[in-house]
Amino acid sequence: MNYNHLSINERTVISLLASSDVSIREIAKQLGRSPSTISRELKRNQTNERDS
């Protein structure tokens, strides 16, 4: 199976669109990627901040 890493530009677009409440499926569609790829990227980079 051939794997292609996300480019820095794709990562930036994912971050911007996700912070604008665009759905994972819509982000995937715009980038031509699988929704699971977008989901993994967001999960990998989420922070676990807690309100004190």
PDB file of C-alpha atoms in Angstrom:
ATOM      1  CA  MET A   1       0.000   0.000   0.000  1.00  0.00           C
ATOM      2  CA  ASN A   2       1.275   3.494  -0.839  1.00  0.00           C
ATOM      3  CA  TYR A   3       1.167   6.090   1.922  1.00  0.00           C
ATOM      4  CA  ASN A   4       1.452   9.835   1.358  1.00  0.00           C
ATOM      5  CA  HIS A   5       2.241  12.106   4.278  1.00  0.00           C
ATOM      6  CA  LEU A   6       0.277  15.290   4.756  1.00  0.00           C
ATOM      7  CA  SER A   7       2.150  18.380   3.615  1.00  0.00           C
ATOM      8  CA  ILE A   8       2.621  21.385   5.879  1.00  0.00           C
ATOM      9  CA  ASN A   9       0.115  23.245   3.687  1.00  0.00           C
ATOM     10  CA  GLU A  10      -2.476  20.488   4.145  1.00  0.00           C
ATOM     11  CA  ARG A  11      -1.887  20.497   7.905  1.00  0.00           C
ATOM     12  CA  THR A  12      -2.395  24.270   7.975  1.00  0.00           C
ATOM     13  CA  VAL A  13      -5.631  24.028   5.976  1.00  0.00           C
ATOM     14  CA  ILE A  14      -6.900  21.257   8.276  1.00  0.00           C
ATOM     15  CA  SER A  15      -6.168  23.368  11.329  1.00  0.00           C
ATOM     16  CA  LEU A  16      -7.819  26.495   9.933  1.00  0.00           C
ATOM     17  CA  LEU A  17     -10.923  24.732   8.671  1.00  0.00           C
ATOM     18  CA  ALA A  18     -11.352  22.676  11.846  1.00  0.00           C
ATOM     19  CA  SER A  19     -11.100  25.813  13.986  1.00  0.00           C
ATOM     20  CA  SER A  20     -13.830  27.320  11.786  1.00  0.00           C
ATOM     21  CA  ASP A  21     -16.121  24.361  12.597  1.00  0.00           C
ATOM     22  CA  VAL A  22     -15.925  22.826   9.118  1.00  0.00           C
ATOM     23  CA  SER A  23     -16.789  19.112   9.268  1.00  0.00           C
ATOM     24  CA  ILE A  24     -14.129  16.423   8.920  1.00  0.00           C
ATOM     25  CA  ARG A  25     -15.888  15.092   5.824  1.00  0.00           C
ATOM     26  CA  GLU A  26     -15.911  18.526   4.185  1.00  0.00           C
ATOM     27  CA  ILE A  27     -12.209  19.090   4.980  1.00  0.00           C
ATOM     28  CA  ALA A  28     -11.403  15.666   3.514  1.00  0.00           C
ATOM     29  CA  LYS A  29     -13.414  16.449   0.393  1.00  0.00           C
ATOM     30  CA  GLN A  30     -11.638  19.788  -0.119  1.00  0.00           C
ATOM     31  CA  LEU A  31      -8.193  18.189   0.273  1.00  0.00           C
ATOM     32  CA  GLY A  32      -8.946  14.984  -1.616  1.00  0.00           C
ATOM     33  CA  ARG A  33      -8.121  12.895   1.445  1.00  0.00           C
ATOM     34  CA  SER A  34      -9.933  10.270   3.460  1.00  0.00           C
ATOM     35  CA  PRO A  35     -12.025  11.503   6.403  1.00  0.00           C
ATOM     36  CA  SER A  36     -10.111   9.054   8.607  1.00  0.00           C
ATOM     37  CA  THR A  37      -6.828  10.755   7.648  1.00  0.00           C
ATOM     38  CA  ILE A  38      -8.236  14.124   8.712  1.00  0.00           C
ATOM     39  CA  SER A  39      -9.630  12.647  11.918  1.00  0.00           C
ATOM     40  CA  ARG A  40      -6.275  11.080  12.841  1.00  0.00           C
ATOM     41  CA  GLU A  41      -4.458  14.351  12.152  1.00  0.00           C
ATOM     42  CA  LEU A  42      -6.830  16.318  14.362  1.00  0.00           C
ATOM     43  CA  LYS A  43      -6.641  13.715  17.121  1.00  0.00           C
ATOM     44  CA  ARG A  44      -2.852  13.618  16.932  1.00  0.00           C
ATOM     45  CA  ASN A  45      -2.628  17.380  17.418  1.00  0.00           C
ATOM     46  CA  GLN A  46      -5.361  18.054  19.930  1.00  0.00           C
ATOM     47  CA  THR A  47      -4.462  19.571  23.286  1.00  0.00           C
ATOM     48  CA  ASN A  48      -5.840  18.391  26.588  1.00  0.00           C
ATOM     49  CA  GLU A  49      -6.384  21.727  28.295  1.00  0.00           C
ATOM     50  CA  ARG A  50      -8.600  21.670  31.356  1.00  0.00           C
ATOM     51  CA  ASP A  51     -10.431  24.620  32.813  1.00  0.00           C
ATOM     52  CA  SER A  52      -9.126  25.323  36.291  1.00  0.00           C
TER      53      SER A  52
END
